[in-house]
XYZ file of C-alpha atoms in Angstrom:
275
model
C 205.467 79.332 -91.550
C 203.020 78.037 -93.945
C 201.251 74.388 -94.219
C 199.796 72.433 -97.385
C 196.722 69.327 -95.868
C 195.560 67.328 -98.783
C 192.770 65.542 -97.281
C 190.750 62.263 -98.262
C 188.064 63.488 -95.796
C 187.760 60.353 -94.246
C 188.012 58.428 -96.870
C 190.340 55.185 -96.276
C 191.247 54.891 -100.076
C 191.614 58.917 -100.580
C 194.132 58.575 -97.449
C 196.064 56.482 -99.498
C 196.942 58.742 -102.369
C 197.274 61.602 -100.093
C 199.960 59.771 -98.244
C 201.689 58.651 -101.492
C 201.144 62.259 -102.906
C 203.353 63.412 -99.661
C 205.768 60.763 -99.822
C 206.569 62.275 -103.559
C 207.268 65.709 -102.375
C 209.947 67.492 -101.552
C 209.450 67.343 -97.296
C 208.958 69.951 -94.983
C 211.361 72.880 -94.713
C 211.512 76.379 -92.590
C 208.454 77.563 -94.832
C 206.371 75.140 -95.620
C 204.728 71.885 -94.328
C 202.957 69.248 -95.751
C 200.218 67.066 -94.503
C 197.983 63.973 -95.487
C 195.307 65.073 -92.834
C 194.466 68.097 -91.468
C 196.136 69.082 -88.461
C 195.052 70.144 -85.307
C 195.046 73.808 -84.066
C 197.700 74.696 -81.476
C 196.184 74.411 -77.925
C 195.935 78.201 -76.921
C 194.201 78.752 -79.932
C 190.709 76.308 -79.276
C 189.196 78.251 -76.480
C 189.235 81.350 -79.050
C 188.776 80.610 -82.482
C 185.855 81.740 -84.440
C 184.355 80.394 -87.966
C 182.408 83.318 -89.757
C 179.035 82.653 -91.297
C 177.860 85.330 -93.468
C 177.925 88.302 -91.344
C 177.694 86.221 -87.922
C 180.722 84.199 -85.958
C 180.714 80.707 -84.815
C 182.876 80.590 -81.254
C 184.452 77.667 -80.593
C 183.894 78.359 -76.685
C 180.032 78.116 -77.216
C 180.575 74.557 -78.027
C 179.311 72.269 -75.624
C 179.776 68.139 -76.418
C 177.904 65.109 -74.466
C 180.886 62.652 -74.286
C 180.450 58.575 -73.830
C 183.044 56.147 -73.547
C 182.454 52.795 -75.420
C 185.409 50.778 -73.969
C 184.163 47.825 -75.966
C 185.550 49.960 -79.344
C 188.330 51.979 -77.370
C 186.604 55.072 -78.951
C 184.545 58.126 -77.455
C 180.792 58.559 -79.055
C 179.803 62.152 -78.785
C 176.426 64.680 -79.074
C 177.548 68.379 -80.611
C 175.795 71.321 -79.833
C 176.094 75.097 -80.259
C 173.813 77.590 -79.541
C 173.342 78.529 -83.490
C 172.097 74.888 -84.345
C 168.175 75.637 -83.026
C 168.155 77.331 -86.306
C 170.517 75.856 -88.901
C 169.740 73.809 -91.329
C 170.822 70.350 -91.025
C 173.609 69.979 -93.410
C 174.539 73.220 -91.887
C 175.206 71.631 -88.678
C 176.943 68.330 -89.821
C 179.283 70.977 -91.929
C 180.243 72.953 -88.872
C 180.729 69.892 -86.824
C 182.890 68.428 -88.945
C 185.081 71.518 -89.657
C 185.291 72.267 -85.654
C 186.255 68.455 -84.747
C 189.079 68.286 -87.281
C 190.686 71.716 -86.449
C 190.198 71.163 -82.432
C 191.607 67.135 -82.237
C 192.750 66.908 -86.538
C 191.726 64.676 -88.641
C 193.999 61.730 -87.626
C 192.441 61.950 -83.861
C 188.535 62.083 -85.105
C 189.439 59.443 -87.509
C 190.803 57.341 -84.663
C 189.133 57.825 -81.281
C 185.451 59.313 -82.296
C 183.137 56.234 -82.322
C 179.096 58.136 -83.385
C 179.665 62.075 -84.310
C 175.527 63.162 -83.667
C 174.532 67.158 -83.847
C 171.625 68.575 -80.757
C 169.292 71.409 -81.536
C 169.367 71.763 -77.520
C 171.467 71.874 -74.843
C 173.182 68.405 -73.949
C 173.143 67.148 -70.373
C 176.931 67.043 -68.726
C 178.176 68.593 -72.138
C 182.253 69.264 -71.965
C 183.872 72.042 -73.705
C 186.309 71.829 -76.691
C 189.239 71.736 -74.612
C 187.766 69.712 -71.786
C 186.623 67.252 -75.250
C 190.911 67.586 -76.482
C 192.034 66.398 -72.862
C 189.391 63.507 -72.905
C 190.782 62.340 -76.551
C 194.418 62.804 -75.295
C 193.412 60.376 -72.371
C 191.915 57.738 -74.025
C 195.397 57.751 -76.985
C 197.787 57.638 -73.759
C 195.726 54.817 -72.313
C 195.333 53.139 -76.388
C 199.309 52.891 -76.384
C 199.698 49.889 -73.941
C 197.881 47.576 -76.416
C 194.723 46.283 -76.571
C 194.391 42.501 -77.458
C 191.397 39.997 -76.703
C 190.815 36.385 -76.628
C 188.323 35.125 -78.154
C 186.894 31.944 -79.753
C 184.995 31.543 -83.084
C 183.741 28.170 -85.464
C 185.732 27.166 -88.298
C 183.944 28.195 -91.413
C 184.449 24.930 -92.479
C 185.097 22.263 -90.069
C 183.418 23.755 -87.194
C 185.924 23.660 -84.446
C 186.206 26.272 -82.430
C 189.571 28.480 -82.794
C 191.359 30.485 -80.437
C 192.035 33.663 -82.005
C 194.063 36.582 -80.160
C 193.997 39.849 -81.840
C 195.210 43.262 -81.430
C 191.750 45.856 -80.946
C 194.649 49.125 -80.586
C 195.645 48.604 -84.237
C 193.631 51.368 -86.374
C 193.482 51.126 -90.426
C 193.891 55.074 -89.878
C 197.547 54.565 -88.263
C 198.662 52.447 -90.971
C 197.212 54.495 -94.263
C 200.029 52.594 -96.620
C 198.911 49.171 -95.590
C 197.080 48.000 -98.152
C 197.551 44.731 -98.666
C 195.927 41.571 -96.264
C 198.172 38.615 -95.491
C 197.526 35.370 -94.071
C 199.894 32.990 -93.098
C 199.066 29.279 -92.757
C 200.987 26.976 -90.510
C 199.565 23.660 -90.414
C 200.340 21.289 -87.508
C 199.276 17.827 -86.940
C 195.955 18.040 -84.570
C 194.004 15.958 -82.068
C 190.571 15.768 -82.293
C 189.812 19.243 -81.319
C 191.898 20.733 -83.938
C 194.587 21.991 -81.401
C 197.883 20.525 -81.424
C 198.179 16.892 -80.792
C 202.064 17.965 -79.241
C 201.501 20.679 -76.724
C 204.787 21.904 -77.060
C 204.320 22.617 -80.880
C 202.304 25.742 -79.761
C 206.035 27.124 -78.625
C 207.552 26.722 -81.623
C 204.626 28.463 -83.422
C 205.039 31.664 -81.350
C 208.921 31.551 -82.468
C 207.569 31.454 -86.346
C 205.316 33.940 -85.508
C 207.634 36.353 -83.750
C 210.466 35.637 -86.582
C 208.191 36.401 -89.148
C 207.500 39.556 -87.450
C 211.069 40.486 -87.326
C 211.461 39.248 -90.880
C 208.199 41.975 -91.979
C 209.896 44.917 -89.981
C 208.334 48.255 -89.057
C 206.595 48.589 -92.085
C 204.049 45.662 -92.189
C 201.284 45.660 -89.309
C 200.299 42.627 -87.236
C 197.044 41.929 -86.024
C 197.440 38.424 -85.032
C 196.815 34.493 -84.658
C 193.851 32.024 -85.546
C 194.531 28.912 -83.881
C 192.807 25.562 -84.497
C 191.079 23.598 -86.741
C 195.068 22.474 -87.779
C 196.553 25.233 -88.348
C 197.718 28.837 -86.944
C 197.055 31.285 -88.950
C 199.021 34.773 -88.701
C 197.163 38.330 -89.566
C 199.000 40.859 -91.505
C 198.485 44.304 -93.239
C 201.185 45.018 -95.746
C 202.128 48.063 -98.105
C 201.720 46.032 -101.376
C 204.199 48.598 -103.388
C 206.926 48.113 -100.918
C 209.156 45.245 -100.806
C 207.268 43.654 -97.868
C 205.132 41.003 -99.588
C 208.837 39.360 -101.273
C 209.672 39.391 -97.652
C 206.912 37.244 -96.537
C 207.326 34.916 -99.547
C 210.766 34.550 -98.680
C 210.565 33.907 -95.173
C 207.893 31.079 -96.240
C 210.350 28.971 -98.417
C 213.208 29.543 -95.662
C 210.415 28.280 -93.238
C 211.602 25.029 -91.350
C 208.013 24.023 -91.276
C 205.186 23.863 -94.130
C 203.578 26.985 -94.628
C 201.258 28.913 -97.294
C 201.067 32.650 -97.903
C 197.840 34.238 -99.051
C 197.693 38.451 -100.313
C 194.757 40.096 -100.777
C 194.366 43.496 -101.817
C 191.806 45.149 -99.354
C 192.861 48.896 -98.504
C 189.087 49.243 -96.384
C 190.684 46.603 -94.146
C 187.250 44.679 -95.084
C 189.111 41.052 -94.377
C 190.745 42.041 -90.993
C 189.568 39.437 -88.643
C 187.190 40.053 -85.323
C-alpha cells in the first residue's frame, strides 16, 4: 500500500549505495515497498496527474515532447514543453522536467533510454504527449532486448595493429548498478604478422574460454566483450567487487588450460568500458 524510493538522482555512484541500502532491508511485504529509483506512475494515472505550484497546477496532459531517435546510441533525445514554461524561470523548468520524466517512464527508463533532456519556451513541432512519449520508450526497450553488438576495429595503443573488437552497445551501467568492478582478461596466442592468430583454428578455442568463463562468472558479472589482435584476446567484464565474483575469475585463470592474466579495476562510472 505504501512505497519507500531512495534515489541517487542520477548519480551512478549514489545508485550504488541505494541498491546496497535495499539489499540490507527487510524486502517488500503487503504494506510497504522499497525502491533504489523512483518508480513510474501506473499507466491510467499519466494522462491526469497534476503537480501544484503555489496556487496554480501543472497537468501532465499539457505536456507536449519533440521526440528523436539516435539509433547510433539506442536512446531517444527529446525537447519538453508546457504551456507554463514562456514564463518560468529556468531552473524552474529543468525542475519540472525532471520530476514529470521520472514519475511518467521512472527513473530506471530516463536513466536508460533518454539520450539529450532540453526544455522549449514554445511550442515544439510534431510534439507527442506523455503517453504517446511512454509507448515510444516501451518500443525502443522491447526492440533493446534482442542485443545490440558491433564490429569494429581500433589501433593497438601500443603496437599499432589494428584489433577486432566486438562489443555489446544494449549493456547499460544503469542495469547493472552493483557492478563495480572492470575486468580484463588476457589470452595471449602466438600471432602472424598482423597480430591475429598464426593457427586459424585457435580463434575456436578462444570463443570456448570465453564462453566458459562466462559460465564460470554467472548471472551476476556482466560481459561486454572481446579485443582481438595485437596477440592476444582480451575479454570485457563488469563485476560486483564485494561479491565472490572476482575469486571466481582468479580461479578460473589458474584452472585455465592456456596462459592467461586477470586485471581488476575499480571504476563504478564504467569510465574504462571499451568503445
Amino acid at each position: 500500500r505504501h512505497a519507500l524510493a531512495v534515489t541517487g538522482g542520477g548519480n551512478p555512484q549514489l545508485r550504488l549505495l541505494a541498491e546496497r541500502w535495499r539489499a540490507l532491508g527487510p524486502g517488500d511485504d503487503e504494506v510497504w515497498a522499497f525502491h533504489a529509483t523512483k518508480p513510474a506512475l501506473a499507466a491510467d494515472a499519466v494522462a491526469t496527474t497534476q503537480l501544484g505550484m503555489g496556487d496554480a497546477t501543472f497537468d501532465f496532459a499539457d505536456v507536449r515532447v519533440g521526440v528523436e531517435e539516435d539509433p547510433s546510441r539506442g536512446v531517444l533525445d527529446v525537447v519538453f514543453w508546457h504551456p507554463v514554461f514562456r514564463t518560468a524561470p529556468e531552473e524552474v523548468r529543468g525542475q519540472l522536467t525532471f520530476i514529470t520524466l521520472d514519475s511518467v517512464l521512472g527513473e530506471d527508463a530516463v536513466e536508460r533510454w533518454l539520450g539529450g533532456i532540453d526544455m522549449a519556451t514554445e511550442p515544439v513541432v510534431d510534439g507527442v504527449d506523455l503517453v504517446t512519449l511512454r509507448a515510444r520508450v516501451d518500443a525502443l526497450a522491447e526492440r533493446d532486448q534482442e542485443g545490440a553488438w558491433i564490429v569494429g576495429e581500433g589501433p593497438d595503443a601500443d603496437t599499432g595493429l589494428a584489433c577486432v573488437y566486438a562489443l555489446d552497445r544494449s549493456v547499460r551501467r544503469w542495469d547493472h548498478p552493483l557492478c563495480d568492478t572492470f575486468v580484463r582478461v588476457v589470452l595471449p596466442y602466438a600471432a602472424n604478422e598482423g597480430g591475429m592468430p598464426a593457427d586459424p583454428e585457435l580463434m575456436d578455442v578462444l570463443s570456448a574460454l570465453e564462453e566458459d568463463l562466462q559460465r564460470a562468472i554467472g548471472p551476476g558479472g556482466v560481459h561486454l566483450g572481446r579485443r582481438t589482435g595485437a596477440g592476444s584476446r582480451i575479454l570485457f567484464f563488469y563485476l560486483d567487487g564485494r561479491d565472490d565474483l572476482p575469486d571466481r575469475v582468479r580461479a578460473w585463470a589458474a584452472q585455465c588450460p592456456r596462459p592467461c592474466e586477470v586485471h581488476l579495476e575499480r571504476d563504478p562510472l564504467w569510465q574504462l568500458r571499451p568503445g
